[in-house]
Amino acid sequence: MAQPRNYTQEYIQLKEQIIKHYYKPALQYYAEQVPARPGDRKASYLWPLCALFEAYQVGALVETGAKDVEQTFGIIRKYYDPRAPAAGYASYPPELGGGDRFYDDNQWIGITAMRQYETSRDPKWLKAATGIYRFMMTGLDTVSGGGLYWQEGDTRTKNTCSNGPGILLALQLYKATGNRGYLKTATSLYQWVNHWLRTPLGLYYDHLNVKEQRVDKRVYSYNTGTMLEANVLFYEITRNATYLTAAQKMAADADTYFLKNQELKDNFWFNAVLLRGFLRLWRVDGDARYLEAFRAAIDHAIAHKTPQGLIGKDGRSQNLVPQGGMLELLAQMAVLQKQGVLK
């Protein structure tokens, strides 16, 4: 019988390869691709750092004393852009030319900051998250009945990937502060997403083209992941069983759609967000079957490493986002293994 994988060891090994291949000590930024492609900029965009920030936040639970969260947030701070109407994080560092600001990039940082606050109670994390909430709310209007845009200044689309994490951030802030304004925001966004972007199966479409009132029907695992976790959070706050029932049905449908054939259906980081939803549900109902399904799919992925020790198909340029996503997946598996949930 094969020995079970040591997920802590897998996490540490991948982390070492990410730092070796992507981190640029002289510049003190990460690179976007390995190997670099023609036209790549000097530093990565913000999104890969969102992936690493969350991965390291989870990884700190298995690698005692690691300083990766603080170091990564220090790099993220270099993307800070204080311009009106509210300060937020730009897609590219202002000192290197700056970039557009995306509501979802900011929300992922806010969500992770709140996870840090929940464990440390350090007020700096709450301050960071409330600042991101203020920026996020500048993307809200009443067009199409509400909802958040995806990109600042671009009023073409409202996306599940900007509204789902917006719900999570608002609920986290409500749980931390008791301010019912946050709960009101979360409820409004939740109703908007379900009105426009819920699929007949109970998963979630990508976005609404506001001007054409046309829905982009692509289905990604991270969109379902945020809405799954949102339902469980709503249940934890309200004890309304309707939310839990919806979460359990969504989990079953997501398992069938995204984890069939024991393979991860899309970007590893998208799957990391989906796993967060499954984990939140498991902590409430104790049903670990979806965690085992994820484990099988992760094992399949990490059995195929590149010669550089990264995860993905050999011969392709490897983007940092899915590497950060796999790092989080391994960290989550390591935590579950440490807790005895997975052997």
Coordinates of C-alpha atoms in Angstrom, one line a residue:
M1 CA 0.0 0.0 0.0
A2 CA 1.4 3.4 -1.0
Q3 CA 2.5 5.7 1.7
P4 CA 0.3 8.9 2.1
R5 CA 1.8 12.1 0.8
N6 CA 3.4 14.4 3.4
Y7 CA 1.6 17.6 2.4
T8 CA 3.6 19.8 4.7
Q9 CA 6.7 18.6 2.9
E10 CA 5.1 19.2 -0.5
Y11 CA 4.1 22.7 0.6
I12 CA 7.6 23.6 1.8
Q13 CA 9.2 22.2 -1.4
L14 CA 6.9 24.2 -3.7
K15 CA 7.3 27.3 -1.6
E16 CA 11.1 27.0 -2.0
Q17 CA 10.8 26.6 -5.8
I18 CA 8.4 29.6 -6.1
I19 CA 10.9 31.8 -4.2
K20 CA 13.8 30.4 -6.2
H21 CA 12.3 30.9 -9.6
Y22 CA 10.0 33.9 -9.2
Y23 CA 11.3 36.2 -6.5
K24 CA 13.7 38.9 -7.6
P25 CA 15.8 39.9 -4.5
A26 CA 17.5 42.9 -6.2
L27 CA 14.1 44.3 -7.3
Q28 CA 12.2 43.0 -4.2
Y29 CA 9.3 41.9 -6.4
Y30 CA 8.0 38.7 -7.8
A31 CA 8.1 37.8 -11.5
E32 CA 4.9 37.0 -13.4
Q33 CA 6.0 34.1 -15.5
V34 CA 8.8 31.4 -15.5
P35 CA 10.5 31.4 -17.9
A36 CA 9.8 35.1 -18.7
R37 CA 8.0 35.7 -22.0
P38 CA 8.6 38.6 -24.5
G39 CA 6.9 41.7 -23.3
D40 CA 6.8 40.7 -19.6
R41 CA 7.1 43.6 -17.2
K42 CA 9.8 43.8 -14.5
A43 CA 7.5 42.8 -11.7
S44 CA 4.3 40.7 -11.4
Y45 CA 0.8 42.1 -11.4
L46 CA -1.0 42.2 -8.1
W47 CA -3.1 39.1 -8.6
P48 CA -0.2 36.6 -8.1
L49 CA 0.5 38.3 -4.8
C50 CA -3.1 37.8 -3.7
A51 CA -2.6 34.1 -4.3
L52 CA 0.6 34.0 -2.4
F53 CA -0.8 36.1 0.5
E54 CA -3.6 33.6 1.1
A55 CA -1.3 30.6 0.6
Y56 CA 1.2 31.9 3.2
Q57 CA -1.6 32.8 5.6
V58 CA -2.7 29.1 5.6
G59 CA 0.9 27.8 5.5
A60 CA 1.7 29.6 8.7
L61 CA -0.5 27.1 10.5
V62 CA 1.9 24.2 9.5
E63 CA 5.3 26.0 9.2
T64 CA 5.7 27.6 12.6
G65 CA 7.6 30.8 12.8
A66 CA 7.4 31.6 9.1
K67 CA 7.4 35.3 8.2
D68 CA 6.0 34.9 4.7
V69 CA 2.6 36.6 5.4
E70 CA 4.3 39.8 6.7
Q71 CA 6.9 39.8 3.9
T72 CA 4.3 39.3 1.2
F73 CA 2.0 42.0 2.6
G74 CA 5.1 44.3 2.5
I75 CA 5.4 43.8 -1.2
I76 CA 1.6 44.2 -1.7
R77 CA 1.9 47.6 0.1
K78 CA 4.1 48.8 -2.8
Y79 CA 1.0 48.4 -5.0
Y80 CA -1.0 50.9 -2.8
D81 CA -2.5 53.7 -4.8
P82 CA -4.1 56.6 -2.7
R83 CA -5.9 58.3 -5.5
A84 CA -9.5 59.4 -5.3
P85 CA -12.3 58.4 -4.9
A86 CA -10.8 56.0 -2.4
A87 CA -7.4 54.5 -1.7
G88 CA -6.8 50.9 -3.0
Y89 CA -4.3 48.6 -4.6
A90 CA -3.3 49.0 -8.2
S91 CA -2.7 46.1 -10.6
Y92 CA 0.9 47.2 -11.0
P93 CA 3.2 49.1 -8.6
P94 CA 2.9 52.9 -8.9
E95 CA 6.6 53.3 -8.5
L96 CA 7.0 51.1 -11.7
G97 CA 4.3 52.9 -13.7
G98 CA 1.1 51.9 -11.9
G99 CA -2.0 50.3 -13.4
D100 CA -5.7 50.0 -13.3
R101 CA -7.5 49.0 -10.0
F102 CA -9.7 45.9 -9.9
Y103 CA -12.2 45.4 -7.1
D104 CA -11.6 41.7 -6.9
D105 CA -7.9 42.0 -6.5
N106 CA -8.5 44.3 -3.6
Q107 CA -11.1 42.1 -2.1
W108 CA -8.9 39.0 -2.0
I109 CA -6.4 41.0 0.0
G110 CA -9.1 42.2 2.3
I111 CA -10.4 38.7 2.9
T112 CA -7.0 37.4 3.8
A113 CA -6.3 40.4 6.0
M114 CA -9.5 39.6 7.9
R115 CA -8.4 35.9 8.3
Q116 CA -5.2 37.3 9.8
Y117 CA -7.3 39.6 12.1
E118 CA -9.5 36.6 13.2
T119 CA -6.4 34.7 14.3
S120 CA -4.2 37.5 15.6
R121 CA -6.6 40.3 16.6
D122 CA -3.9 42.8 15.4
P123 CA -5.9 45.9 14.5
K124 CA -3.7 46.7 11.5
W125 CA -5.4 43.8 9.6
L126 CA -8.8 45.2 10.4
K127 CA -7.7 48.6 9.3
A128 CA -6.4 47.3 6.0
A129 CA -9.7 45.4 5.4
T130 CA -11.9 48.3 6.2
G131 CA -9.9 50.5 3.8
I132 CA -10.4 47.9 1.0
Y133 CA -14.1 47.8 1.8
R134 CA -14.3 51.6 1.3
F135 CA -12.6 51.3 -2.1
M136 CA -14.9 48.4 -3.0
M137 CA -18.0 50.4 -2.3
T138 CA -17.0 53.0 -4.9
G139 CA -17.8 50.3 -7.5
L140 CA -21.4 50.0 -6.4
D141 CA -24.4 51.6 -8.1
T142 CA -28.0 50.9 -8.9
V143 CA -27.6 50.0 -12.5
S144 CA -29.1 46.6 -13.1
G145 CA -30.5 46.7 -9.6
G146 CA -27.2 47.0 -7.8
G147 CA -24.0 44.9 -7.7
L148 CA -20.3 45.8 -8.0
Y149 CA -18.4 46.4 -11.2
W150 CA -15.2 44.4 -11.8
Q151 CA -12.8 47.2 -12.7
E152 CA -12.7 50.8 -11.6
G153 CA -13.9 53.2 -14.3
D154 CA -15.2 50.3 -16.5
T155 CA -18.9 50.2 -16.4
R156 CA -19.4 47.4 -18.9
T157 CA -19.6 44.3 -16.6
K158 CA -20.6 43.3 -13.1
N159 CA -19.0 40.0 -12.2
T160 CA -19.4 37.2 -9.7
C161 CA -15.7 37.5 -9.0
S162 CA -16.2 41.0 -7.7
N163 CA -19.5 40.4 -5.9
G164 CA -18.9 37.0 -4.3
P165 CA -15.7 38.1 -2.5
G166 CA -17.4 41.4 -1.7
I167 CA -20.1 39.5 0.2
L168 CA -17.4 37.5 2.1
L169 CA -15.4 40.7 3.0
A170 CA -18.6 42.4 4.2
L171 CA -19.6 39.4 6.3
Q172 CA -16.2 39.1 7.8
L173 CA -16.3 42.8 8.8
Y174 CA -19.8 42.3 10.2
K175 CA -18.7 39.4 12.4
A176 CA -15.7 41.4 13.6
T177 CA -17.5 44.7 14.3
G178 CA -21.2 44.1 14.6
N179 CA -21.8 47.0 12.3
R180 CA -25.1 46.1 10.5
G181 CA -24.2 48.2 7.5
Y182 CA -21.8 45.5 6.5
L183 CA -24.5 42.8 6.8
K184 CA -26.8 45.0 4.7
T185 CA -24.2 45.3 2.0
A186 CA -23.6 41.5 2.0
T187 CA -27.3 40.7 1.8
S188 CA -27.8 43.2 -1.1
L189 CA -24.9 41.8 -3.1
Y190 CA -26.0 38.2 -2.4
Q191 CA -29.5 38.9 -3.8
W192 CA -28.0 40.6 -6.8
V193 CA -25.7 37.7 -7.7
N194 CA -28.4 35.1 -7.3
H195 CA -30.8 37.2 -9.4
W196 CA -28.5 37.6 -12.4
L197 CA -25.7 35.0 -12.3
R198 CA -26.9 31.8 -10.7
T199 CA -27.1 28.8 -13.1
P200 CA -30.0 26.4 -13.2
L201 CA -27.7 23.8 -11.7
G202 CA -27.0 26.2 -8.8
L203 CA -23.4 27.2 -9.7
Y204 CA -22.5 30.7 -11.0
Y205 CA -22.0 32.3 -14.3
D206 CA -19.1 34.7 -14.9
H207 CA -20.6 38.2 -15.4
L208 CA -23.4 40.4 -16.6
N209 CA -22.8 42.8 -19.5
V210 CA -24.7 45.7 -18.0
K211 CA -25.5 47.6 -21.2
E212 CA -26.6 44.6 -23.2
Q213 CA -28.2 42.8 -20.2
R214 CA -26.4 39.7 -21.5
V215 CA -24.9 37.1 -19.2
D216 CA -21.5 35.5 -19.9
K217 CA -22.3 31.8 -19.2
R218 CA -18.8 30.6 -18.5
V219 CA -18.6 28.8 -15.1
Y220 CA -15.5 28.9 -13.0
S221 CA -14.8 27.1 -9.7
Y222 CA -13.8 30.3 -7.8
N223 CA -17.1 31.9 -8.4
T224 CA -19.0 29.0 -7.0
G225 CA -16.4 28.9 -4.1
T226 CA -17.1 32.4 -2.9
M227 CA -20.9 31.9 -3.1
L228 CA -20.6 28.5 -1.3
E229 CA -18.6 30.1 1.5
A230 CA -21.0 33.1 1.6
N231 CA -23.9 30.8 2.2
V232 CA -22.2 29.1 5.1
L233 CA -21.2 32.4 6.6
F234 CA -24.7 33.7 6.3
Y235 CA -25.9 30.5 8.1
E236 CA -23.3 31.0 10.9
I237 CA -24.5 34.5 11.4
T238 CA -28.3 34.1 11.0
R239 CA -28.8 30.4 11.8
N240 CA -31.3 30.4 9.0
A241 CA -31.2 26.8 7.7
T242 CA -32.1 27.9 4.2
Y243 CA -28.5 29.1 3.7
L244 CA -27.0 25.8 4.9
T245 CA -29.3 23.8 2.7
A246 CA -28.3 25.9 -0.3
A247 CA -24.6 25.5 0.6
Q248 CA -24.9 21.7 0.8
K249 CA -26.7 21.5 -2.6
M250 CA -24.1 23.8 -4.1
A251 CA -21.3 21.7 -2.7
A252 CA -22.7 18.5 -4.3
D253 CA -23.2 20.2 -7.6
A254 CA -19.7 21.7 -7.5
D255 CA -18.2 18.3 -6.7
T256 CA -19.9 16.8 -9.7
Y257 CA -19.0 19.6 -12.1
F258 CA -15.5 20.6 -11.0
L259 CA -13.9 17.5 -9.5
K260 CA -15.0 14.7 -11.8
N261 CA -12.3 12.2 -13.0
Q262 CA -10.2 13.2 -9.9
E263 CA -8.8 16.2 -11.7
L264 CA -8.9 19.9 -11.0
K265 CA -11.0 21.4 -13.8
D266 CA -9.5 24.9 -14.1
N267 CA -6.8 27.2 -12.7
F268 CA -5.3 25.8 -9.5
W269 CA -6.0 29.2 -7.7
F270 CA -9.7 29.1 -8.8
N271 CA -9.8 25.6 -7.1
A272 CA -8.2 27.0 -4.0
V273 CA -11.1 29.4 -3.6
L274 CA -13.5 26.6 -4.1
L275 CA -11.8 24.5 -1.5
R276 CA -12.2 27.4 1.0
G277 CA -16.0 27.0 0.5
F278 CA -15.9 23.3 1.0
L279 CA -13.8 23.7 4.2
R280 CA -16.2 26.2 5.7
L281 CA -19.1 23.9 5.0
W282 CA -17.2 20.9 6.5
R283 CA -16.6 22.9 9.7
V284 CA -20.3 23.2 10.1
D285 CA -21.7 19.9 8.9
G286 CA -18.7 17.6 9.4
D287 CA -19.0 15.9 6.0
A288 CA -15.5 15.3 4.7
R289 CA -16.3 13.6 1.4
Y290 CA -15.6 16.7 -0.7
L291 CA -12.3 17.2 1.0
E292 CA -11.3 13.6 0.1
A293 CA -12.4 14.4 -3.5
F294 CA -10.2 17.4 -3.5
R295 CA -7.3 15.4 -2.1
A296 CA -7.4 12.9 -5.0
A297 CA -7.4 15.7 -7.5
I298 CA -4.5 17.5 -5.8
D299 CA -2.5 14.3 -5.7
H300 CA -3.1 13.9 -9.4
A301 CA -1.8 17.4 -10.1
I302 CA 1.3 17.2 -7.9
A303 CA 2.3 13.9 -9.5
H304 CA 3.0 16.0 -12.6
K305 CA 5.8 18.4 -11.8
T306 CA 8.0 20.3 -14.2
P307 CA 11.8 19.9 -14.1
Q308 CA 11.9 23.1 -12.1
G309 CA 9.7 21.5 -9.4
L310 CA 6.7 23.6 -10.3
I311 CA 3.2 22.3 -10.9
G312 CA 1.9 22.2 -14.4
K313 CA 2.6 21.0 -17.9
D314 CA 6.2 20.8 -18.9
G315 CA 7.3 23.1 -21.7
R316 CA 4.8 25.9 -20.9
S317 CA 5.6 29.2 -19.3
Q318 CA 4.3 28.9 -15.7
N319 CA 2.3 31.8 -14.4
L320 CA 2.7 32.6 -10.7
V321 CA -1.1 32.7 -10.0
P322 CA -1.7 28.9 -10.3
Q323 CA 1.5 28.1 -8.5
G324 CA 0.3 30.3 -5.6
G325 CA -3.1 28.5 -5.9
M326 CA -1.4 25.1 -5.6
L327 CA 0.6 26.3 -2.7
E328 CA -2.6 27.2 -0.9
L329 CA -4.1 23.8 -1.8
L330 CA -1.1 22.0 -0.3
A331 CA -1.2 24.2 2.8
Q332 CA -4.9 23.3 3.3
M333 CA -4.2 19.6 2.9
A334 CA -1.3 19.9 5.3
V335 CA -3.5 21.5 7.9
L336 CA -6.1 18.8 7.5
Q337 CA -3.4 16.1 7.7
K338 CA -2.0 17.7 10.9
Q339 CA -5.5 17.7 12.4
G340 CA -6.0 14.0 11.6
V341 CA -8.8 14.7 9.1
L342 CA -6.7 13.3 6.3
K343 CA -4.3 10.4 7.0

